[in-house]
């Protein structure tokens, strides 16, 4: 699709040697600094993520989880699952005895073991060349000496005042006079700075044992949680093989469960059975097929996807061709399907996605999250660690694939991805936006492959998703009313989204021209750069 240079918009970044795309300019500059000093893509990603843990506290942090795919220039891939499990002492019986029927986002029981720091260390040991001490310098400086609050960050921060007001420590740390900081206001997190220094010199063990762990455990136990020092000390990152499926001649790679990446492949597998290329990319026919495929895919997710040790079937069965034929046959191109089962999962989440490709062709697709905006809102006061609430996706009662159990990892929405062309790395990409991510991966890939968009056009292109409980379609404001009318005629209920649906970063590797092409999401203050 040809770019219209008279329309407002951002061009992709073209680079010869290395490229970075993150959701914050300060993180991008930190990654570039590492690359230009001789570090590799994995080093740069960790440096960027550490900065984001400071400057985007509503989105990410060391109290969250992390997933990554690292790809060698020859196409060999390594996957990393850095998600933590529920405390060993939790069970449905425990919750039932206390009258807890639902895991609310601010409950101490919604806090699973944070896996990010262990994942960062595992990534560096496997593929990095620099130490935490080197890579944390920018993050420590921003936490200790301050950083200016960016406009998009302030917008999100302002929407989360109630969340951080529930904890005295969080309120004192994140609010200024009871309000979110202003745009450009300098914020400092001195306790987090000391914690980052401790991890920089002592490694991940400094987080999972000793005073920092004690602070996390005592904070949760004072609120009625059951996490112990033993739960934290047992945290580990799992090496996994990406699950792959071709889409119109390109190989798309996702991480296996407990993440929802396989559902992106399910959606793409369904869509491949339709002639999308002949349809208007912004027309009701294309978006109807995309939403119907996504609704079916998410019903599959909610029935099957969880910690693989608890799944009834192997995830590879979900992308078997005969099963995808069966799912695609459910779609009527002219009419909305009868309502599929809904879900009680929390619909609004926050995540940062970033990707780096270095001068040697090593690439990393990397995602770090605290789930809801400001996570659980629970801040460990001495260490300054804001704790995520990924456990809120668990079910408190028996009988569901994602029912809570001691040590069990919850179903995860955050999913990094890679795409190969002729067996070689072609696109490192990811989407932010919680539950939207599987749908977002399919949308981005279809934009590029079916409609020939460049990476920035594909990221900028309007998005649609559906309410997970009501299945009402939510449309970004750039989608024309005529398209919404066409969807209504097919039986959909449609409303305008109140803001952006998700966000994205991507780097395309153009081997023919020896060029890297990076795109980032302006709706999330995304920033791409290269050299």
PDB file of C-alpha atoms in Angstrom, residues 38-329:
ATOM      1  CA  UNK A  38      29.297  -2.335  21.669  1.00  0.00           C
ATOM      2  CA  UNK A  39      26.471  -4.128  23.481  1.00  0.00           C
ATOM      3  CA  UNK A  40      24.130  -6.431  21.619  1.00  0.00           C
ATOM      4  CA  UNK A  41      20.360  -6.516  21.149  1.00  0.00           C
ATOM      5  CA  UNK A  42      19.684  -8.382  24.395  1.00  0.00           C
ATOM      6  CA  UNK A  43      21.827  -5.966  26.396  1.00  0.00           C
ATOM      7  CA  UNK A  44      19.992  -3.038  24.836  1.00  0.00           C
ATOM      8  CA  UNK A  45      16.571  -4.534  25.555  1.00  0.00           C
ATOM      9  CA  UNK A  46      17.370  -5.007  29.245  1.00  0.00           C
ATOM     10  CA  UNK A  47      18.670  -1.441  29.530  1.00  0.00           C
ATOM     11  CA  UNK A  48      15.519  -0.106  27.871  1.00  0.00           C
ATOM     12  CA  UNK A  49      13.216  -2.210  30.037  1.00  0.00           C
ATOM     13  CA  UNK A  50      14.977  -1.063  33.207  1.00  0.00           C
ATOM     14  CA  UNK A  51      14.456   2.564  32.161  1.00  0.00           C
ATOM     15  CA  UNK A  52      10.793   1.904  31.431  1.00  0.00           C
ATOM     16  CA  UNK A  53      10.420   0.344  34.886  1.00  0.00           C
ATOM     17  CA  UNK A  54      11.208   3.832  36.204  1.00  0.00           C
ATOM     18  CA  UNK A  55       9.708   6.250  33.664  1.00  0.00           C
ATOM     19  CA  UNK A  56       6.551   4.249  32.860  1.00  0.00           C
ATOM     20  CA  UNK A  57       5.554   2.973  36.324  1.00  0.00           C
ATOM     21  CA  UNK A  58       1.938   2.626  35.265  1.00  0.00           C
ATOM     22  CA  UNK A  59       2.899   0.140  32.555  1.00  0.00           C
ATOM     23  CA  UNK A  60       5.791  -1.963  33.741  1.00  0.00           C
ATOM     24  CA  UNK A  61       8.318  -2.611  36.477  1.00  0.00           C
ATOM     25  CA  UNK A  62      10.544  -5.055  38.272  1.00  0.00           C
ATOM     26  CA  UNK A  63       7.481  -6.262  40.171  1.00  0.00           C
ATOM     27  CA  UNK A  64       6.021  -7.762  36.993  1.00  0.00           C
ATOM     28  CA  UNK A  65       6.597 -10.547  34.471  1.00  0.00           C
ATOM     29  CA  UNK A  66       8.547 -10.825  31.217  1.00  0.00           C
ATOM     30  CA  UNK A  67       8.563 -12.911  28.032  1.00  0.00           C
ATOM     31  CA  UNK A  68      11.054 -12.802  25.159  1.00  0.00           C
ATOM     32  CA  UNK A  69      12.093 -14.427  21.886  1.00  0.00           C
ATOM     33  CA  UNK A  70      15.722 -14.137  20.820  1.00  0.00           C
ATOM     34  CA  UNK A  71      16.483 -14.935  17.179  1.00  0.00           C
ATOM     35  CA  UNK A  72      19.871 -15.556  15.620  1.00  0.00           C
ATOM     36  CA  UNK A  73      20.647 -14.298  12.101  1.00  0.00           C
ATOM     37  CA  UNK A  74      20.224 -17.852  10.748  1.00  0.00           C
ATOM     38  CA  UNK A  75      16.674 -18.100  12.142  1.00  0.00           C
ATOM     39  CA  UNK A  76      17.402 -20.170  15.247  1.00  0.00           C
ATOM     40  CA  UNK A  77      15.116 -19.065  18.070  1.00  0.00           C
ATOM     41  CA  UNK A  78      15.115 -19.250  21.841  1.00  0.00           C
ATOM     42  CA  UNK A  79      12.027 -18.476  23.910  1.00  0.00           C
ATOM     43  CA  UNK A  80      11.959 -17.327  27.527  1.00  0.00           C
ATOM     44  CA  UNK A  81       8.964 -17.544  29.859  1.00  0.00           C
ATOM     45  CA  UNK A  82       9.637 -15.197  32.756  1.00  0.00           C
ATOM     46  CA  UNK A  83       6.281 -15.434  34.473  1.00  0.00           C
ATOM     47  CA  UNK A  84       5.903 -16.382  38.115  1.00  0.00           C
ATOM     48  CA  UNK A  85       3.397 -18.715  39.707  1.00  0.00           C
ATOM     49  CA  UNK A  86       0.839 -18.333  42.438  1.00  0.00           C
ATOM     50  CA  UNK A  87       2.101 -18.720  46.013  1.00  0.00           C
ATOM     51  CA  UNK A  88       2.389 -22.359  47.080  1.00  0.00           C
ATOM     52  CA  UNK A  89      -0.070 -21.804  49.923  1.00  0.00           C
ATOM     53  CA  UNK A  90      -2.988 -20.627  47.784  1.00  0.00           C
ATOM     54  CA  UNK A  91      -5.882 -22.879  46.733  1.00  0.00           C
ATOM     55  CA  UNK A  92      -9.569 -22.698  45.941  1.00  0.00           C
ATOM     56  CA  UNK A  93     -10.279 -24.233  49.362  1.00  0.00           C
ATOM     57  CA  UNK A  94      -8.233 -21.498  51.036  1.00  0.00           C
ATOM     58  CA  UNK A  95     -10.179 -18.797  49.214  1.00  0.00           C
ATOM     59  CA  UNK A  96     -13.552 -20.444  49.776  1.00  0.00           C
ATOM     60  CA  UNK A  97     -12.886 -20.713  53.524  1.00  0.00           C
ATOM     61  CA  UNK A  98     -12.469 -16.943  53.572  1.00  0.00           C
ATOM     62  CA  UNK A  99     -15.475 -16.212  51.414  1.00  0.00           C
ATOM     63  CA  UNK A 100     -13.392 -15.026  48.451  1.00  0.00           C
ATOM     64  CA  UNK A 101     -15.269 -15.735  45.221  1.00  0.00           C
ATOM     65  CA  UNK A 102     -13.292 -13.484  42.900  1.00  0.00           C
ATOM     66  CA  UNK A 103      -9.681 -12.352  42.681  1.00  0.00           C
ATOM     67  CA  UNK A 104     -10.043  -8.594  42.479  1.00  0.00           C
ATOM     68  CA  UNK A 105      -7.269  -6.513  40.855  1.00  0.00           C
ATOM     69  CA  UNK A 106      -6.134  -4.939  44.146  1.00  0.00           C
ATOM     70  CA  UNK A 107      -6.267  -8.098  46.249  1.00  0.00           C
ATOM     71  CA  UNK A 108      -2.964  -9.382  47.680  1.00  0.00           C
ATOM     72  CA  UNK A 109      -4.024 -12.744  46.226  1.00  0.00           C
ATOM     73  CA  UNK A 110      -3.811 -11.222  42.740  1.00  0.00           C
ATOM     74  CA  UNK A 111      -0.032 -10.851  43.172  1.00  0.00           C
ATOM     75  CA  UNK A 112       1.851 -13.791  41.705  1.00  0.00           C
ATOM     76  CA  UNK A 113       5.617 -14.132  42.013  1.00  0.00           C
ATOM     77  CA  UNK A 114       7.204 -11.392  39.845  1.00  0.00           C
ATOM     78  CA  UNK A 115       9.327 -13.125  37.219  1.00  0.00           C
ATOM     79  CA  UNK A 116      10.859 -10.188  35.345  1.00  0.00           C
ATOM     80  CA  UNK A 117      14.156  -9.740  37.170  1.00  0.00           C
ATOM     81  CA  UNK A 118      14.980 -13.443  36.992  1.00  0.00           C
ATOM     82  CA  UNK A 119      14.092 -13.390  33.278  1.00  0.00           C
ATOM     83  CA  UNK A 120      16.364 -10.410  32.632  1.00  0.00           C
ATOM     84  CA  UNK A 121      19.263 -12.211  34.303  1.00  0.00           C
ATOM     85  CA  UNK A 122      18.544 -15.452  32.426  1.00  0.00           C
ATOM     86  CA  UNK A 123      18.461 -13.581  29.115  1.00  0.00           C
ATOM     87  CA  UNK A 124      21.790 -11.897  29.837  1.00  0.00           C
ATOM     88  CA  UNK A 125      23.444 -15.150  30.846  1.00  0.00           C
ATOM     89  CA  UNK A 126      22.205 -16.888  27.702  1.00  0.00           C
ATOM     90  CA  UNK A 127      22.686 -14.154  25.114  1.00  0.00           C
ATOM     91  CA  UNK A 128      23.978 -10.913  26.651  1.00  0.00           C
ATOM     92  CA  UNK A 129      27.425  -9.406  26.861  1.00  0.00           C
ATOM     93  CA  UNK A 130      27.002  -6.754  29.572  1.00  0.00           C
ATOM     94  CA  UNK A 131      26.236  -6.743  33.300  1.00  0.00           C
ATOM     95  CA  UNK A 132      23.266  -5.353  35.216  1.00  0.00           C
ATOM     96  CA  UNK A 133      25.684  -2.834  36.692  1.00  0.00           C
ATOM     97  CA  UNK A 134      26.371  -1.405  33.227  1.00  0.00           C
ATOM     98  CA  UNK A 135      22.864  -1.723  31.878  1.00  0.00           C
ATOM     99  CA  UNK A 136      21.043  -0.206  34.870  1.00  0.00           C
ATOM    100  CA  UNK A 137      22.990   3.074  34.879  1.00  0.00           C
ATOM    101  CA  UNK A 138      20.353   5.094  33.049  1.00  0.00           C
ATOM    102  CA  UNK A 139      17.474   3.591  35.048  1.00  0.00           C
ATOM    103  CA  UNK A 140      19.211   4.230  38.366  1.00  0.00           C
ATOM    104  CA  UNK A 141      19.975   7.802  37.356  1.00  0.00           C
ATOM    105  CA  UNK A 142      16.328   8.478  36.431  1.00  0.00           C
ATOM    106  CA  UNK A 143      15.066   6.898  39.662  1.00  0.00           C
ATOM    107  CA  UNK A 144      17.595   8.714  41.851  1.00  0.00           C
ATOM    108  CA  UNK A 145      17.907  12.123  40.171  1.00  0.00           C
ATOM    109  CA  UNK A 146      14.541  12.314  38.462  1.00  0.00           C
ATOM    110  CA  UNK A 147      12.873  12.156  35.057  1.00  0.00           C
ATOM    111  CA  UNK A 148      10.294  14.422  33.384  1.00  0.00           C
ATOM    112  CA  UNK A 149       6.830  12.896  33.069  1.00  0.00           C
ATOM    113  CA  UNK A 150       5.906  12.484  29.400  1.00  0.00           C
ATOM    114  CA  UNK A 151       2.431  13.534  28.171  1.00  0.00           C
ATOM    115  CA  UNK A 152       1.159  10.029  27.408  1.00  0.00           C
ATOM    116  CA  UNK A 153       2.491   8.724  30.720  1.00  0.00           C
ATOM    117  CA  UNK A 154       0.769  11.598  32.539  1.00  0.00           C
ATOM    118  CA  UNK A 155      -2.509  10.786  30.774  1.00  0.00           C
ATOM    119  CA  UNK A 156      -2.373   7.165  31.943  1.00  0.00           C
ATOM    120  CA  UNK A 157      -1.148   8.182  35.407  1.00  0.00           C
ATOM    121  CA  UNK A 158      -4.042  10.580  35.822  1.00  0.00           C
ATOM    122  CA  UNK A 159      -6.510   7.797  35.027  1.00  0.00           C
ATOM    123  CA  UNK A 160      -5.038   5.648  37.813  1.00  0.00           C
ATOM    124  CA  UNK A 161      -5.146   7.984  40.802  1.00  0.00           C
ATOM    125  CA  UNK A 162      -7.700   5.793  42.565  1.00  0.00           C
ATOM    126  CA  UNK A 163      -5.554   2.680  42.085  1.00  0.00           C
ATOM    127  CA  UNK A 164      -2.466   4.165  43.740  1.00  0.00           C
ATOM    128  CA  UNK A 165      -4.486   5.916  46.452  1.00  0.00           C
ATOM    129  CA  UNK A 166      -5.365   2.585  48.037  1.00  0.00           C
ATOM    130  CA  UNK A 167      -1.873   2.060  49.428  1.00  0.00           C
ATOM    131  CA  UNK A 168      -0.260   4.657  51.670  1.00  0.00           C
ATOM    132  CA  UNK A 169       3.185   3.857  50.273  1.00  0.00           C
ATOM    133  CA  UNK A 170       1.975   4.011  46.657  1.00  0.00           C
ATOM    134  CA  UNK A 171       0.095   7.245  47.277  1.00  0.00           C
ATOM    135  CA  UNK A 172       3.158   8.888  48.795  1.00  0.00           C
ATOM    136  CA  UNK A 173       5.362   7.678  45.953  1.00  0.00           C
ATOM    137  CA  UNK A 174       3.226   8.284  42.884  1.00  0.00           C
ATOM    138  CA  UNK A 175       0.957  11.221  43.745  1.00  0.00           C
ATOM    139  CA  UNK A 176       1.851  14.855  44.226  1.00  0.00           C
ATOM    140  CA  UNK A 177      -0.563  16.613  46.563  1.00  0.00           C
ATOM    141  CA  UNK A 178      -3.027  13.774  46.023  1.00  0.00           C
ATOM    142  CA  UNK A 179      -2.882  14.202  42.245  1.00  0.00           C
ATOM    143  CA  UNK A 180      -0.975  12.689  39.354  1.00  0.00           C
ATOM    144  CA  UNK A 181       2.163  14.662  38.456  1.00  0.00           C
ATOM    145  CA  UNK A 182       1.928  17.271  35.724  1.00  0.00           C
ATOM    146  CA  UNK A 183       3.412  16.894  32.263  1.00  0.00           C
ATOM    147  CA  UNK A 184       7.111  17.684  32.525  1.00  0.00           C
ATOM    148  CA  UNK A 185       7.183  17.423  36.311  1.00  0.00           C
ATOM    149  CA  UNK A 186      10.340  15.764  37.620  1.00  0.00           C
ATOM    150  CA  UNK A 187       9.625  12.587  39.564  1.00  0.00           C
ATOM    151  CA  UNK A 188      12.116  10.646  41.686  1.00  0.00           C
ATOM    152  CA  UNK A 189      11.899   7.145  43.161  1.00  0.00           C
ATOM    153  CA  UNK A 190      14.845   6.950  45.587  1.00  0.00           C
ATOM    154  CA  UNK A 191      13.861   3.619  47.162  1.00  0.00           C
ATOM    155  CA  UNK A 192      13.511   2.017  43.747  1.00  0.00           C
ATOM    156  CA  UNK A 193      16.930   3.452  42.871  1.00  0.00           C
ATOM    157  CA  UNK A 194      18.479   1.664  45.856  1.00  0.00           C
ATOM    158  CA  UNK A 195      16.759  -1.567  44.876  1.00  0.00           C
ATOM    159  CA  UNK A 196      18.061  -1.292  41.317  1.00  0.00           C
ATOM    160  CA  UNK A 197      21.559  -0.692  42.711  1.00  0.00           C
ATOM    161  CA  UNK A 198      21.241  -3.817  44.862  1.00  0.00           C
ATOM    162  CA  UNK A 199      20.192  -5.907  41.842  1.00  0.00           C
ATOM    163  CA  UNK A 200      22.952  -4.346  39.735  1.00  0.00           C
ATOM    164  CA  UNK A 201      25.616  -5.569  42.135  1.00  0.00           C
ATOM    165  CA  UNK A 202      23.971  -8.673  43.603  1.00  0.00           C
ATOM    166  CA  UNK A 203      22.065 -10.030  40.599  1.00  0.00           C
ATOM    167  CA  UNK A 204      18.553 -11.407  40.647  1.00  0.00           C
ATOM    168  CA  UNK A 205      19.157 -13.118  43.996  1.00  0.00           C
ATOM    169  CA  UNK A 206      19.249  -9.668  45.578  1.00  0.00           C
ATOM    170  CA  UNK A 207      15.612  -9.306  44.535  1.00  0.00           C
ATOM    171  CA  UNK A 208      14.365 -12.803  45.364  1.00  0.00           C
ATOM    172  CA  UNK A 209      16.163 -13.185  48.702  1.00  0.00           C
ATOM    173  CA  UNK A 210      17.254 -10.848  51.487  1.00  0.00           C
ATOM    174  CA  UNK A 211      15.765  -7.462  52.460  1.00  0.00           C
ATOM    175  CA  UNK A 212      13.938  -6.797  49.176  1.00  0.00           C
ATOM    176  CA  UNK A 213      12.175 -10.170  49.326  1.00  0.00           C
ATOM    177  CA  UNK A 214      11.379  -9.611  53.004  1.00  0.00           C
ATOM    178  CA  UNK A 215       9.793  -6.264  52.148  1.00  0.00           C
ATOM    179  CA  UNK A 216       7.627  -7.796  49.418  1.00  0.00           C
ATOM    180  CA  UNK A 217       6.529 -10.723  51.579  1.00  0.00           C
ATOM    181  CA  UNK A 218       5.772  -8.682  54.689  1.00  0.00           C
ATOM    182  CA  UNK A 219       3.781  -6.151  52.635  1.00  0.00           C
ATOM    183  CA  UNK A 220       1.588  -8.854  51.141  1.00  0.00           C
ATOM    184  CA  UNK A 221       1.177 -10.811  54.362  1.00  0.00           C
ATOM    185  CA  UNK A 222       0.083  -7.687  56.229  1.00  0.00           C
ATOM    186  CA  UNK A 223      -2.717  -7.418  53.672  1.00  0.00           C
ATOM    187  CA  UNK A 224      -3.721 -11.074  54.105  1.00  0.00           C
ATOM    188  CA  UNK A 225      -1.631 -12.569  51.308  1.00  0.00           C
ATOM    189  CA  UNK A 226       0.130 -15.920  51.576  1.00  0.00           C
ATOM    190  CA  UNK A 227       3.301 -15.353  49.569  1.00  0.00           C
ATOM    191  CA  UNK A 228       6.464 -16.473  51.361  1.00  0.00           C
ATOM    192  CA  UNK A 229      10.198 -16.000  50.989  1.00  0.00           C
ATOM    193  CA  UNK A 230      10.327 -19.572  49.687  1.00  0.00           C
ATOM    194  CA  UNK A 231       7.898 -18.664  46.885  1.00  0.00           C
ATOM    195  CA  UNK A 232      10.143 -15.815  45.772  1.00  0.00           C
ATOM    196  CA  UNK A 233      13.371 -17.788  46.112  1.00  0.00           C
ATOM    197  CA  UNK A 234      11.937 -20.561  43.914  1.00  0.00           C
ATOM    198  CA  UNK A 235      11.277 -18.189  40.983  1.00  0.00           C
ATOM    199  CA  UNK A 236      12.796 -19.422  37.726  1.00  0.00           C
ATOM    200  CA  UNK A 237      12.649 -18.602  34.033  1.00  0.00           C
ATOM    201  CA  UNK A 238      11.674 -21.414  31.679  1.00  0.00           C
ATOM    202  CA  UNK A 239      13.338 -21.898  28.309  1.00  0.00           C
ATOM    203  CA  UNK A 240      10.663 -22.739  25.743  1.00  0.00           C
ATOM    204  CA  UNK A 241      10.531 -23.502  22.035  1.00  0.00           C
ATOM    205  CA  UNK A 242       8.381 -21.064  20.078  1.00  0.00           C
ATOM    206  CA  UNK A 243       5.286 -22.494  18.411  1.00  0.00           C
ATOM    207  CA  UNK A 244       5.156 -21.700  14.707  1.00  0.00           C
ATOM    208  CA  UNK A 245       2.668 -21.654  11.861  1.00  0.00           C
ATOM    209  CA  UNK A 246       2.894 -20.309   8.323  1.00  0.00           C
ATOM    210  CA  UNK A 247       0.663 -17.498   7.115  1.00  0.00           C
ATOM    211  CA  UNK A 248       0.632 -17.043   3.338  1.00  0.00           C
ATOM    212  CA  UNK A 249       4.260 -18.123   2.995  1.00  0.00           C
ATOM    213  CA  UNK A 250       5.659 -16.389   6.089  1.00  0.00           C
ATOM    214  CA  UNK A 251       6.379 -18.242   9.346  1.00  0.00           C
ATOM    215  CA  UNK A 252       4.915 -16.617  12.459  1.00  0.00           C
ATOM    216  CA  UNK A 253       6.479 -17.615  15.784  1.00  0.00           C
ATOM    217  CA  UNK A 254       4.815 -17.183  19.183  1.00  0.00           C
ATOM    218  CA  UNK A 255       5.582 -18.497  22.656  1.00  0.00           C
ATOM    219  CA  UNK A 256       3.545 -21.471  23.885  1.00  0.00           C
ATOM    220  CA  UNK A 257       1.156 -21.318  26.876  1.00  0.00           C
ATOM    221  CA  UNK A 258       0.768 -20.094  29.553  1.00  0.00           C
ATOM    222  CA  UNK A 259       0.706 -17.130  27.154  1.00  0.00           C
ATOM    223  CA  UNK A 260      -2.016 -16.524  24.565  1.00  0.00           C
ATOM    224  CA  UNK A 261       0.410 -16.407  21.617  1.00  0.00           C
ATOM    225  CA  UNK A 262      -0.993 -19.600  20.104  1.00  0.00           C
ATOM    226  CA  UNK A 263      -4.341 -17.805  19.806  1.00  0.00           C
ATOM    227  CA  UNK A 264      -2.774 -15.263  17.450  1.00  0.00           C
ATOM    228  CA  UNK A 265      -1.867 -18.263  15.268  1.00  0.00           C
ATOM    229  CA  UNK A 266      -5.427 -19.606  15.575  1.00  0.00           C
ATOM    230  CA  UNK A 267      -6.850 -16.266  14.397  1.00  0.00           C
ATOM    231  CA  UNK A 268      -4.385 -16.081  11.503  1.00  0.00           C
ATOM    232  CA  UNK A 269      -5.144 -19.697  10.597  1.00  0.00           C
ATOM    233  CA  UNK A 270      -8.841 -18.884  10.386  1.00  0.00           C
ATOM    234  CA  UNK A 271      -8.255 -15.683   8.386  1.00  0.00           C
ATOM    235  CA  UNK A 272      -5.971 -17.486   5.922  1.00  0.00           C
ATOM    236  CA  UNK A 273      -9.028 -19.378   4.736  1.00  0.00           C
ATOM    237  CA  UNK A 274     -10.559 -16.133   3.419  1.00  0.00           C
ATOM    238  CA  UNK A 275      -9.476 -13.878   0.549  1.00  0.00           C
ATOM    239  CA  UNK A 276      -8.658 -10.810   2.623  1.00  0.00           C
ATOM    240  CA  UNK A 277      -6.473  -9.253  -0.072  1.00  0.00           C
ATOM    241  CA  UNK A 278      -9.536  -8.595  -2.228  1.00  0.00           C
ATOM    242  CA  UNK A 279     -11.299  -6.692   0.564  1.00  0.00           C
ATOM    243  CA  UNK A 280     -11.015  -3.049   1.567  1.00  0.00           C
ATOM    244  CA  UNK A 281      -8.632  -3.098   4.577  1.00  0.00           C
ATOM    245  CA  UNK A 282     -10.863  -0.603   6.367  1.00  0.00           C
ATOM    246  CA  UNK A 283     -14.162  -1.983   5.105  1.00  0.00           C
ATOM    247  CA  UNK A 284     -16.841  -3.825   7.093  1.00  0.00           C
ATOM    248  CA  UNK A 285     -16.215  -7.105   5.252  1.00  0.00           C
ATOM    249  CA  UNK A 286     -12.565  -7.324   6.358  1.00  0.00           C
ATOM    250  CA  UNK A 287     -13.222  -6.183   9.927  1.00  0.00           C
ATOM    251  CA  UNK A 288     -16.204  -8.525  10.261  1.00  0.00           C
ATOM    252  CA  UNK A 289     -14.003 -11.497   9.364  1.00  0.00           C
ATOM    253  CA  UNK A 290     -11.240 -10.311  11.693  1.00  0.00           C
ATOM    254  CA  UNK A 291     -13.609  -9.819  14.622  1.00  0.00           C
ATOM    255  CA  UNK A 292     -15.401 -13.132  14.069  1.00  0.00           C
ATOM    256  CA  UNK A 293     -12.089 -15.001  13.833  1.00  0.00           C
ATOM    257  CA  UNK A 294     -10.952 -13.239  17.006  1.00  0.00           C
ATOM    258  CA  UNK A 295     -14.156 -13.982  18.904  1.00  0.00           C
ATOM    259  CA  UNK A 296     -13.768 -17.664  18.037  1.00  0.00           C
ATOM    260  CA  UNK A 297     -10.067 -17.595  18.910  1.00  0.00           C
ATOM    261  CA  UNK A 298     -10.686 -16.061  22.306  1.00  0.00           C
ATOM    262  CA  UNK A 299     -13.386 -18.627  23.074  1.00  0.00           C
ATOM    263  CA  UNK A 300     -10.752 -21.282  22.344  1.00  0.00           C
ATOM    264  CA  UNK A 301      -8.310 -19.421  24.592  1.00  0.00           C
ATOM    265  CA  UNK A 302     -10.687 -19.270  27.520  1.00  0.00           C
ATOM    266  CA  UNK A 303     -11.519 -22.945  27.218  1.00  0.00           C
ATOM    267  CA  UNK A 304      -7.978 -24.298  26.943  1.00  0.00           C
ATOM    268  CA  UNK A 305      -5.072 -21.906  27.551  1.00  0.00           C
ATOM    269  CA  UNK A 306      -3.400 -21.863  30.951  1.00  0.00           C
ATOM    270  CA  UNK A 307      -0.246 -23.218  32.594  1.00  0.00           C
ATOM    271  CA  UNK A 308       0.704 -26.103  30.245  1.00  0.00           C
ATOM    272  CA  UNK A 309       0.943 -28.450  33.219  1.00  0.00           C
ATOM    273  CA  UNK A 310      -2.807 -28.000  33.650  1.00  0.00           C
ATOM    274  CA  UNK A 311      -3.956 -27.957  30.004  1.00  0.00           C
ATOM    275  CA  UNK A 312      -6.263 -30.729  28.814  1.00  0.00           C
ATOM    276  CA  UNK A 313      -4.700 -30.812  25.335  1.00  0.00           C
ATOM    277  CA  UNK A 314      -1.393 -29.966  23.725  1.00  0.00           C
ATOM    278  CA  UNK A 315      -1.365 -26.423  22.384  1.00  0.00           C
ATOM    279  CA  UNK A 316      -0.255 -27.690  18.963  1.00  0.00           C
ATOM    280  CA  UNK A 317      -3.691 -29.275  18.522  1.00  0.00           C
ATOM    281  CA  UNK A 318      -5.154 -25.763  18.475  1.00  0.00           C
ATOM    282  CA  UNK A 319      -3.395 -24.965  15.189  1.00  0.00           C
ATOM    283  CA  UNK A 320      -3.972 -28.316  13.484  1.00  0.00           C
ATOM    284  CA  UNK A 321      -5.331 -27.748   9.974  1.00  0.00           C
ATOM    285  CA  UNK A 322      -8.498 -29.804  10.436  1.00  0.00           C
ATOM    286  CA  UNK A 323      -9.319 -27.925  13.635  1.00  0.00           C
ATOM    287  CA  UNK A 324      -8.764 -24.563  11.920  1.00  0.00           C
ATOM    288  CA  UNK A 325     -11.018 -25.737   9.066  1.00  0.00           C
ATOM    289  CA  UNK A 326     -13.691 -26.497  11.653  1.00  0.00           C
ATOM    290  CA  UNK A 327     -13.336 -23.074  13.294  1.00  0.00           C
ATOM    291  CA  UNK A 328     -13.314 -21.166   9.992  1.00  0.00           C
ATOM    292  CA  UNK A 329     -16.482 -22.974   8.882  1.00  0.00           C
TER     293      UNK A 329
END
